[in-house]
C-alpha positions as protocol buffer text, in pm:
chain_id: "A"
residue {
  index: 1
  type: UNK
  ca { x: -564 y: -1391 z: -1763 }
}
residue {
  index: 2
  type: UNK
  ca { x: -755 y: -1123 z: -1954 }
}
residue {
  index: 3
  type: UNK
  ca { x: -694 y: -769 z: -1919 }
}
residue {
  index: 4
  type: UNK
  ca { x: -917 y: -494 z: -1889 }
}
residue {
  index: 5
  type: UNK
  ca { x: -830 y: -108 z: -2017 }
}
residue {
  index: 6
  type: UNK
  ca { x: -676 y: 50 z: -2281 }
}
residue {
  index: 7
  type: UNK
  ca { x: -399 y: -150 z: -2499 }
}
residue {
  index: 8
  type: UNK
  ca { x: -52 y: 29 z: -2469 }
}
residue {
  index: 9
  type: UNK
  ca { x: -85 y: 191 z: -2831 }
}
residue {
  index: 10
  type: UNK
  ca { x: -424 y: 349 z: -2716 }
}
residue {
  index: 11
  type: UNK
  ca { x: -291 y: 591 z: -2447 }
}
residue {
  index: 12
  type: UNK
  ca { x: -183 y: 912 z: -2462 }
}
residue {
  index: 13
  type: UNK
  ca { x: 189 y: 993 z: -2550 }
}
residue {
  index: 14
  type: UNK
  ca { x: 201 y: 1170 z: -2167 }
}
residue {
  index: 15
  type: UNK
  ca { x: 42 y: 869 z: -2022 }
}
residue {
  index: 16
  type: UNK
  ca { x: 275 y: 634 z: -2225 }
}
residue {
  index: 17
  type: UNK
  ca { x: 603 y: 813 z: -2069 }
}
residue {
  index: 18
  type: UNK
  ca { x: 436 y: 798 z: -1735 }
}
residue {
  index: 19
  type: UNK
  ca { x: 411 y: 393 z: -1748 }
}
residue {
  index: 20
  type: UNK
  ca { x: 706 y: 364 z: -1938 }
}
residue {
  index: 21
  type: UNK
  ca { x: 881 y: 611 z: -1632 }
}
residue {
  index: 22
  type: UNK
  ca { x: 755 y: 376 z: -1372 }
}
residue {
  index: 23
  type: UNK
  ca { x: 915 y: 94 z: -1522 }
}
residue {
  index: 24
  type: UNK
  ca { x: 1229 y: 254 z: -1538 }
}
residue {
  index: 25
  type: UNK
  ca { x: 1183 y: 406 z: -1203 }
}
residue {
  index: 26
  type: UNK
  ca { x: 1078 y: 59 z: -1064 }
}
residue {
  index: 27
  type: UNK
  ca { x: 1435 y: -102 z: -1247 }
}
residue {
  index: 28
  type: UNK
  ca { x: 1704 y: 184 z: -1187 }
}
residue {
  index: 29
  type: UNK
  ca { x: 1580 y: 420 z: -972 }
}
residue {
  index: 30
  type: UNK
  ca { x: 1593 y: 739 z: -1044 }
}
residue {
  index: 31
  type: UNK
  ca { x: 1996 y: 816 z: -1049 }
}
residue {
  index: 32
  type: UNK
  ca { x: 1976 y: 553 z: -1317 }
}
residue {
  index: 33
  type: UNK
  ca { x: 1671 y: 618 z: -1517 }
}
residue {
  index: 34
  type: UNK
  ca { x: 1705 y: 886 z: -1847 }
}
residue {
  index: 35
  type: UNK
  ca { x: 1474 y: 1047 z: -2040 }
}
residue {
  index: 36
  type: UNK
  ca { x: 1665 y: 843 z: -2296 }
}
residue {
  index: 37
  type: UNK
  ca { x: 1570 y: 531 z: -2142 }
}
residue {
  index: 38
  type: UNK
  ca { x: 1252 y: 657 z: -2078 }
}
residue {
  index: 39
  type: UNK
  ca { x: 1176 y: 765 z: -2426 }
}
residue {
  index: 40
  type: UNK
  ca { x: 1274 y: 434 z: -2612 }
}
residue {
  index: 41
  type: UNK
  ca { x: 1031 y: 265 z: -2404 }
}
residue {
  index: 42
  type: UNK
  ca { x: 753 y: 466 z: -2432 }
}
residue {
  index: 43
  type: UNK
  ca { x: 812 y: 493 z: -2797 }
}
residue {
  index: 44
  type: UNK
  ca { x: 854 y: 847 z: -2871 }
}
residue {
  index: 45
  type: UNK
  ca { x: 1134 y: 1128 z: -2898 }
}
residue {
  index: 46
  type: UNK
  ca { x: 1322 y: 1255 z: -2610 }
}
residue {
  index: 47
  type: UNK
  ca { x: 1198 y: 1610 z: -2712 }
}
residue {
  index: 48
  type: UNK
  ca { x: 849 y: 1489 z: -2656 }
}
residue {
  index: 49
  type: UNK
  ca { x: 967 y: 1380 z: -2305 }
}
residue {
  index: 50
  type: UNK
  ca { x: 1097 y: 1724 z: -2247 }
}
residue {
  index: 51
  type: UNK
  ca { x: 761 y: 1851 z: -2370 }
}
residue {
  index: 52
  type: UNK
  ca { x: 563 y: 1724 z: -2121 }
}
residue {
  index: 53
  type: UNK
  ca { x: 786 y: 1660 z: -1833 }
}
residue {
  index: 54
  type: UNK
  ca { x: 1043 y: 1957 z: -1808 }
}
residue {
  index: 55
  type: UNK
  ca { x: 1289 y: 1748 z: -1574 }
}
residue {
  index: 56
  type: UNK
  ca { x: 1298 y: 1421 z: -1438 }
}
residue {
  index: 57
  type: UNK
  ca { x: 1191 y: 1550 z: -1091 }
}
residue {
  index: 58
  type: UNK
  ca { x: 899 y: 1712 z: -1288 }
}
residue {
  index: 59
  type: UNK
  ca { x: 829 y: 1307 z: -1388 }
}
residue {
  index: 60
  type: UNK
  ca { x: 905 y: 1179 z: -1102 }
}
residue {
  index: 61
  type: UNK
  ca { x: 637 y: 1335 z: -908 }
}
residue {
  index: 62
  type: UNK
  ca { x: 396 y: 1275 z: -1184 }
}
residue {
  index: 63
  type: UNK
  ca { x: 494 y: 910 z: -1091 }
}
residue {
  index: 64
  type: UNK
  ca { x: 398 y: 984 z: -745 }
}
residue {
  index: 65
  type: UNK
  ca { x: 108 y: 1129 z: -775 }
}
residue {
  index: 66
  type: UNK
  ca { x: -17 y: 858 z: -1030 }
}
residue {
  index: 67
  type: UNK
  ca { x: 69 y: 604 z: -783 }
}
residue {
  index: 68
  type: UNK
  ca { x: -104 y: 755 z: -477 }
}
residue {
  index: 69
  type: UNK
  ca { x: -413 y: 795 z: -686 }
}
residue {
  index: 70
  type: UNK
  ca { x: -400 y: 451 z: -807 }
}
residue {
  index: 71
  type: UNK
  ca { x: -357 y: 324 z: -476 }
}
residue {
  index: 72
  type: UNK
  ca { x: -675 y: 570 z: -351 }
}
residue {
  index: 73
  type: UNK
  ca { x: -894 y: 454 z: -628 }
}
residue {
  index: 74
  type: UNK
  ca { x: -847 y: 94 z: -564 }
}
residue {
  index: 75
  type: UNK
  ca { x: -894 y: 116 z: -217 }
}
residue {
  index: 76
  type: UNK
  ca { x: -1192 y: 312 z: -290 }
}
residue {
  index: 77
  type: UNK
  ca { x: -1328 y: 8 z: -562 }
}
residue {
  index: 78
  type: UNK
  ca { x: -1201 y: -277 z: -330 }
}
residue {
  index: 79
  type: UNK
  ca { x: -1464 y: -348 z: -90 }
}
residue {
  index: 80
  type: UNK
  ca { x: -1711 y: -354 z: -382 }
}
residue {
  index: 81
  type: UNK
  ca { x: -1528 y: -570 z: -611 }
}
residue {
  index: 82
  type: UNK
  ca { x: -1366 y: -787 z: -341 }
}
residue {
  index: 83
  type: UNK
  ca { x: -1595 y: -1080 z: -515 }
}
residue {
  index: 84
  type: UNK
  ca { x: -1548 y: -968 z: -849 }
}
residue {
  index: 85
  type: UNK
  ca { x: -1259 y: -1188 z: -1054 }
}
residue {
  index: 86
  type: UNK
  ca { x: -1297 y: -911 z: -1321 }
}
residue {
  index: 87
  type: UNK
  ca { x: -1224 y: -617 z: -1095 }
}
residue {
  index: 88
  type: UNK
  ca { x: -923 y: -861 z: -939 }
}
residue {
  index: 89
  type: UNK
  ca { x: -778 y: -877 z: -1286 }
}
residue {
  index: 90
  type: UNK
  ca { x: -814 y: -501 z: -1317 }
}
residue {
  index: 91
  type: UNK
  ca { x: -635 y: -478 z: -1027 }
}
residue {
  index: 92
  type: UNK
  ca { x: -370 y: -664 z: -1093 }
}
residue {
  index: 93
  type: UNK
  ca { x: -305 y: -545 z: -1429 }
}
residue {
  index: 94
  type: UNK
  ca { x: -323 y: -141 z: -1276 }
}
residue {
  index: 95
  type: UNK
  ca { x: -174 y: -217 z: -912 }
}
residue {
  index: 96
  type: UNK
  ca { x: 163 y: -455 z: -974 }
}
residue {
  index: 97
  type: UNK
  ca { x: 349 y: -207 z: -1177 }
}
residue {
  index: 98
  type: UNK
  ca { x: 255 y: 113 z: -918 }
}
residue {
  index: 99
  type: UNK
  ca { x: 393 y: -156 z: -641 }
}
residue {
  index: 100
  type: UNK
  ca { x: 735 y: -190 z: -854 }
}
residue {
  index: 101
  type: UNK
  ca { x: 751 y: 160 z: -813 }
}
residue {
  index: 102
  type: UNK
  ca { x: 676 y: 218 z: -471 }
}
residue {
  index: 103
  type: UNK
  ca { x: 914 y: -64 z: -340 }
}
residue {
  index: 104
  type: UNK
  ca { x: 1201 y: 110 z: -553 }
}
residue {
  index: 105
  type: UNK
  ca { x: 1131 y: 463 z: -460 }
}
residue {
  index: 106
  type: UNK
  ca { x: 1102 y: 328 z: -52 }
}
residue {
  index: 107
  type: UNK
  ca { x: 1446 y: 144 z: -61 }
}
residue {
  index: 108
  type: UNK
  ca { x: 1606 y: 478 z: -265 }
}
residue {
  index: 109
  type: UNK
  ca { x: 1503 y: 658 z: 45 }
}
residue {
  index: 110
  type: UNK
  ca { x: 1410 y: 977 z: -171 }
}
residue {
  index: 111
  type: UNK
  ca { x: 1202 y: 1258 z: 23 }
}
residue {
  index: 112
  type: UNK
  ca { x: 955 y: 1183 z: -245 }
}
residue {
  index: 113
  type: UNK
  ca { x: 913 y: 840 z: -80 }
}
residue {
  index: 114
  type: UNK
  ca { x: 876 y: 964 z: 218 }
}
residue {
  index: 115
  type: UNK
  ca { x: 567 y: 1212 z: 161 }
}
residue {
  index: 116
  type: UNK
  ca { x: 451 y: 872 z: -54 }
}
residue {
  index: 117
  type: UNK
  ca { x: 437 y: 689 z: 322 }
}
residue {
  index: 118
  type: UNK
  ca { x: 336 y: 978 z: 492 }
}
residue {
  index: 119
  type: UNK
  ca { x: 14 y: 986 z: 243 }
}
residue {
  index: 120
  type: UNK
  ca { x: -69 y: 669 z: 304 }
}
residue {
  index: 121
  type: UNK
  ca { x: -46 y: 677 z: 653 }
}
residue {
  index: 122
  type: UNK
  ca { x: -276 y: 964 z: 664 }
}
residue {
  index: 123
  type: UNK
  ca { x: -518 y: 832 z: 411 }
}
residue {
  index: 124
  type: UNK
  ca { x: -532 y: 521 z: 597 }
}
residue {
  index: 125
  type: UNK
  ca { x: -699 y: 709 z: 942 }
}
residue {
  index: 126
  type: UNK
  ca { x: -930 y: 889 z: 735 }
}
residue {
  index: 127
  type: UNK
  ca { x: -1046 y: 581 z: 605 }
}
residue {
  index: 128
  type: UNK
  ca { x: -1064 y: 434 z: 964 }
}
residue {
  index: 129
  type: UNK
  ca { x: -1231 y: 756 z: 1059 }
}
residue {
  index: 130
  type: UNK
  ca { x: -1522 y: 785 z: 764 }
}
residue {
  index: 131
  type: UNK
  ca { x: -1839 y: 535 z: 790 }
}
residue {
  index: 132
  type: UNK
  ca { x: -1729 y: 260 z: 692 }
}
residue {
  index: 133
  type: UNK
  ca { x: -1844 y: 30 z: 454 }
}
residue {
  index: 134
  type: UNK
  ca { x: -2065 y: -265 z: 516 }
}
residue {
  index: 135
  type: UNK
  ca { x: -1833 y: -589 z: 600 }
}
residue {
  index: 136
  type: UNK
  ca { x: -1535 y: -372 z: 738 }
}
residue {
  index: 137
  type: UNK
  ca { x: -1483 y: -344 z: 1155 }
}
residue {
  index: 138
  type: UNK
  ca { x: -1375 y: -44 z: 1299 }
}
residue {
  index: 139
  type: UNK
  ca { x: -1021 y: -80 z: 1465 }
}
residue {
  index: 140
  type: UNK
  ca { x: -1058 y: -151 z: 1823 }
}
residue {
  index: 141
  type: UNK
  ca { x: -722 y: 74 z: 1929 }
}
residue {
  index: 142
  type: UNK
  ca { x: -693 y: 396 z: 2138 }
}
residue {
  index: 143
  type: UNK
  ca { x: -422 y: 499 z: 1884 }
}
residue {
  index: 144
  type: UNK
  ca { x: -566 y: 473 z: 1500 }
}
residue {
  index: 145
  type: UNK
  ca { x: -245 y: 679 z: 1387 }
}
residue {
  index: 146
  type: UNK
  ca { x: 21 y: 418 z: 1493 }
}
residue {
  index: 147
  type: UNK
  ca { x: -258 y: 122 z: 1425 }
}
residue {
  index: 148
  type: UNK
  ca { x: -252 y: 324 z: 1040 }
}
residue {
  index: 149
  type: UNK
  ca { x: 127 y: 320 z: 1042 }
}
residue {
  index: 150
  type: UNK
  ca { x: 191 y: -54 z: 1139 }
}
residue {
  index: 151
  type: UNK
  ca { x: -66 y: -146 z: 885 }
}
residue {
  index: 152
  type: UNK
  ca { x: 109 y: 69 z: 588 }
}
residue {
  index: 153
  type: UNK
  ca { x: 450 y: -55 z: 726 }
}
residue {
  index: 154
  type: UNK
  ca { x: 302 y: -433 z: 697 }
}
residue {
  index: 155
  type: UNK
  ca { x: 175 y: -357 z: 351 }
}
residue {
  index: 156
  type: UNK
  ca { x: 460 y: -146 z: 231 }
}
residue {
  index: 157
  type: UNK
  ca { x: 775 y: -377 z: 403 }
}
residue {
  index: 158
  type: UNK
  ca { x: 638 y: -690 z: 173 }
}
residue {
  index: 159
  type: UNK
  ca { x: 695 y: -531 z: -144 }
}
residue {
  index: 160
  type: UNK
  ca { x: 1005 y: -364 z: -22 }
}
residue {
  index: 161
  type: UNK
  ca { x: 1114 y: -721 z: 45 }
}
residue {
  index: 162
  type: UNK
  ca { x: 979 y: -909 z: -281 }
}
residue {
  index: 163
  type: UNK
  ca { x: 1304 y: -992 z: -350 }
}
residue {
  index: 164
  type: UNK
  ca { x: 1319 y: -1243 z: -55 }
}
residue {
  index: 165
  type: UNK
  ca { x: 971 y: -1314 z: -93 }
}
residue {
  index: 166
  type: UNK
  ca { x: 998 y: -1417 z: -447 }
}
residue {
  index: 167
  type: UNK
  ca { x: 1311 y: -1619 z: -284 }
}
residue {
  index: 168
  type: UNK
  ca { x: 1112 y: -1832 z: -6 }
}
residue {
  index: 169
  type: UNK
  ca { x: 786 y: -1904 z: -222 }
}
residue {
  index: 170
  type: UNK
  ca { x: 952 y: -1992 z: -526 }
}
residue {
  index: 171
  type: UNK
  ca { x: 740 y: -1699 z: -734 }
}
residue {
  index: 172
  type: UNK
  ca { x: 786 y: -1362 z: -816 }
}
residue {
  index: 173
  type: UNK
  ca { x: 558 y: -1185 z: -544 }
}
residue {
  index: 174
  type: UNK
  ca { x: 560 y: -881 z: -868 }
}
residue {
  index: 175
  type: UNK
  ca { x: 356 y: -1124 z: -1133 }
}
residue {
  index: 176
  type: UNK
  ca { x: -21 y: -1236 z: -1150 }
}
residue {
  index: 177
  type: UNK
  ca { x: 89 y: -1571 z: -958 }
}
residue {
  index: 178
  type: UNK
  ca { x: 315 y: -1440 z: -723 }
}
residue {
  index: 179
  type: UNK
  ca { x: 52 y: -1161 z: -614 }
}
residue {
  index: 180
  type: UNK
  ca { x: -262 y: -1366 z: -612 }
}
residue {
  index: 181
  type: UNK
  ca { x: -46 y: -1602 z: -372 }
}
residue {
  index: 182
  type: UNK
  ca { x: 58 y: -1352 z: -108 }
}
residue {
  index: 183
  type: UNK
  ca { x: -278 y: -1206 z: -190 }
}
residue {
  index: 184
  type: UNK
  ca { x: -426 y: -1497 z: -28 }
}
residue {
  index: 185
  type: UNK
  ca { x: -200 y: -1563 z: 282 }
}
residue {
  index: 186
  type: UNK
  ca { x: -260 y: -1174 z: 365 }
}
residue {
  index: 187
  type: UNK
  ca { x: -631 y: -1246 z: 346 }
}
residue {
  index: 188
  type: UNK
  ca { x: -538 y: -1519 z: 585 }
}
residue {
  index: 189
  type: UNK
  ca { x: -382 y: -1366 z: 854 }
}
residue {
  index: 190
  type: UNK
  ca { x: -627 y: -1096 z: 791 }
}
residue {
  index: 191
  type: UNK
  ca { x: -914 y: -1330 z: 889 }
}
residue {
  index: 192
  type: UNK
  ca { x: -729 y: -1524 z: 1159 }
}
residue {
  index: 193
  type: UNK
  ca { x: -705 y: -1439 z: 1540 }
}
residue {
  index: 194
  type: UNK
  ca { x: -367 y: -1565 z: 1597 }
}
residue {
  index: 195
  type: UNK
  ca { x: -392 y: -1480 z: 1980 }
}
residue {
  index: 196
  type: UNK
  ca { x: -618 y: -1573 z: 2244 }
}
residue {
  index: 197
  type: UNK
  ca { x: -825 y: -1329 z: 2417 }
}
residue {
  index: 198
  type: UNK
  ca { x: -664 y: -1377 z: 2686 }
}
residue {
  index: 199
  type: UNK
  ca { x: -324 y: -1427 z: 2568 }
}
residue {
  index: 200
  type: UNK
  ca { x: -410 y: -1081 z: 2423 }
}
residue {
  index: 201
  type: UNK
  ca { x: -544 y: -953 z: 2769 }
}
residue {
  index: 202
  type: UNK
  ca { x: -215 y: -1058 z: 2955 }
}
residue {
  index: 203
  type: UNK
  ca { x: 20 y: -903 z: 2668 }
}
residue {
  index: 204
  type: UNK
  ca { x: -137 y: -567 z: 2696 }
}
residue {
  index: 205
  type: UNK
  ca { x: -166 y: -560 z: 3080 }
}
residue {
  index: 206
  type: UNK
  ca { x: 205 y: -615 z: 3099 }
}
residue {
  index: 207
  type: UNK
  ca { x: 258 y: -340 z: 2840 }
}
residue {
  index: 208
  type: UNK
  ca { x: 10 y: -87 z: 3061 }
}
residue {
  index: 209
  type: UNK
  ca { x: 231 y: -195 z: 3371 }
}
residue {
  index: 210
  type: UNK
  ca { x: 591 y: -143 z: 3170 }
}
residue {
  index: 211
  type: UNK
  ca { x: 478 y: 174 z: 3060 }
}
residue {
  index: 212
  type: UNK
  ca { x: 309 y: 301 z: 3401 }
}
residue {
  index: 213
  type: UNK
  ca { x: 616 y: 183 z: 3572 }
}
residue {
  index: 214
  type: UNK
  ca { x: 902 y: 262 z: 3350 }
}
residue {
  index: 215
  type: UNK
  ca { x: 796 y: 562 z: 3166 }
}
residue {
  index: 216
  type: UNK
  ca { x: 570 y: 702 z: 3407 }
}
residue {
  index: 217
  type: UNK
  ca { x: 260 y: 755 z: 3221 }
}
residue {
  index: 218
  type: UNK
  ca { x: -66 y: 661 z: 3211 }
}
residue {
  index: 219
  type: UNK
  ca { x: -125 y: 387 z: 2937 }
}
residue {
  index: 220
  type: UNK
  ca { x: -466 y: 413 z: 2754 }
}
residue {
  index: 221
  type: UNK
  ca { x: -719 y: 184 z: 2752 }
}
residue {
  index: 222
  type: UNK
  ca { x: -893 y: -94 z: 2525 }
}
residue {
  index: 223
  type: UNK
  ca { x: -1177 y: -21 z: 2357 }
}
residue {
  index: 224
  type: UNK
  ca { x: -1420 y: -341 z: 2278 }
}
residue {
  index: 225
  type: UNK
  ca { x: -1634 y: -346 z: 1986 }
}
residue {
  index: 226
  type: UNK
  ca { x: -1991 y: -302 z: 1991 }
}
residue {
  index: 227
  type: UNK
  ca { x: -2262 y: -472 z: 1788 }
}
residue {
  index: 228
  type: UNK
  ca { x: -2241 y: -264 z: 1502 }
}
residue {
  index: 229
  type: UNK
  ca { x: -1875 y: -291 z: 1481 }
}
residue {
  index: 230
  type: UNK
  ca { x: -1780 y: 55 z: 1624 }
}
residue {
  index: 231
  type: UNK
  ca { x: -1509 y: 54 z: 1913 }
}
residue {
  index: 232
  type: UNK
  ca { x: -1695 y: 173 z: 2276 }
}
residue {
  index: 233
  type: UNK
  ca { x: -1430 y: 236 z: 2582 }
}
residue {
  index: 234
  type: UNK
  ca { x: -1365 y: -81 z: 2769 }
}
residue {
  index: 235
  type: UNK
  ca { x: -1280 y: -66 z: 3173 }
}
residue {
  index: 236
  type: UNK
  ca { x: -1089 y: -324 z: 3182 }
}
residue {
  index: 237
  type: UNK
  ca { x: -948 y: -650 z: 2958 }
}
residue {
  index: 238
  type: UNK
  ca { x: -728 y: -833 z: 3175 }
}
């Protein structure tokens, strides 16, 4: 597959120890990542290391915020280049190594991970909450902030469990292959209705009774669609 971008020995020396850091990140956290380490595979001194990155918290969050911006520019370039097999091989060769990252720093538990989540939780109702672009549907849910929060948790858990996904399909879910297959099964079950509308109807009703029953509170209700895609408030769905 051809790549697009600059070759390795064309970025900056800063840029360098950032990739190089998310590697190491990505393979022994951050107890067991060095400047060392870090150094050697970026090709360059540990002083110059120390230059630009003071400490390795001072890297770390350059990881970060290299990661959340890679993930916020993607998103941005997705809808448009959803047909594109160039922008798809762009995407691959930018997003797989910020996912190695993000699994690692998730599973380390770090507080770092968590404003990571937390980020793209929040960026995730915005996005639900701007105009949105031509071929996307608006979320039909009373509650966009846990509807945000399932779908990060969805997107997050799988590469937080690569390991066994690489396992069951027999691929590394962290190469080219492995990707573009769970790529496509995501699409899948993104453009499937697994439930019937009225299997959906009577699962909700019984949720709207549990909670009005047990917990004493007034459950909120469905919102349909309308013709342009936008929720409108919905009386009743069972």
């Amino acid at each position: 597959m051809a790549e697009t971008g600059p070759a390795p020995e064309d970025l900056t020396a800063r840029a360098r120890i950032r990739d190089a850091a998310l590697e190491m990140f990505a393979e022994r956290g951050t107890k067991g990542a060095t400047f060392r380490g870090i150094a050697e595979a970026a090709g360059v001194s540990v002083g110059l290391v120390q230059h630009h990155f003071g400490s390795k918290q001072e890297l770390r969050e350059a990881c970060d915020a290299y990661a959340l911006d890679t993930i916020h520019r993607l998103s941005a370039e997705k809808i448009d280049g959803i047909g594109d097999p160039g922008f798809l091989a762009k995407a691959m060769r930018i997003d797989l190594p910020v996912r190695r990252y993000l699994a690692r720093a998730l599973v380390d538990g770090s507080p770092a991970a968590a404003r990571v989540f937390d980020d793209l939780v929040d960026t995730t109702e915005n996005y639900f909450a701007s105009d949105l672009p031509s071929g996307v549907n608006a979320p039909t849910t009373d509650d966009v902030h846990a509807y945000s929060a399932a779908l990060v948790a969805m997107s997050i858990g799988m590469e937080v469990l690569h390991e066994h996904l690489s396992r069951v399909l027999g691929v590394d879910t962290f190469t080219p292959e492995g990707s573009l297959r769970l790529r496509r099964a995501l699409f899948d079950v993104f453009d499937d209705r697994l439930l019937s509308p009225e299997l959906a109807a009577r699962a909700r009703a019984a949720m709207r009774e549990y909670e009005s029953a047990e917990l004493g509170r007034t459950p909120p209700r469905r919102r349909r669609r309308s013709h342009r895609g936008r929720p409108m408030r919905e009386g009743r769905d069972d």
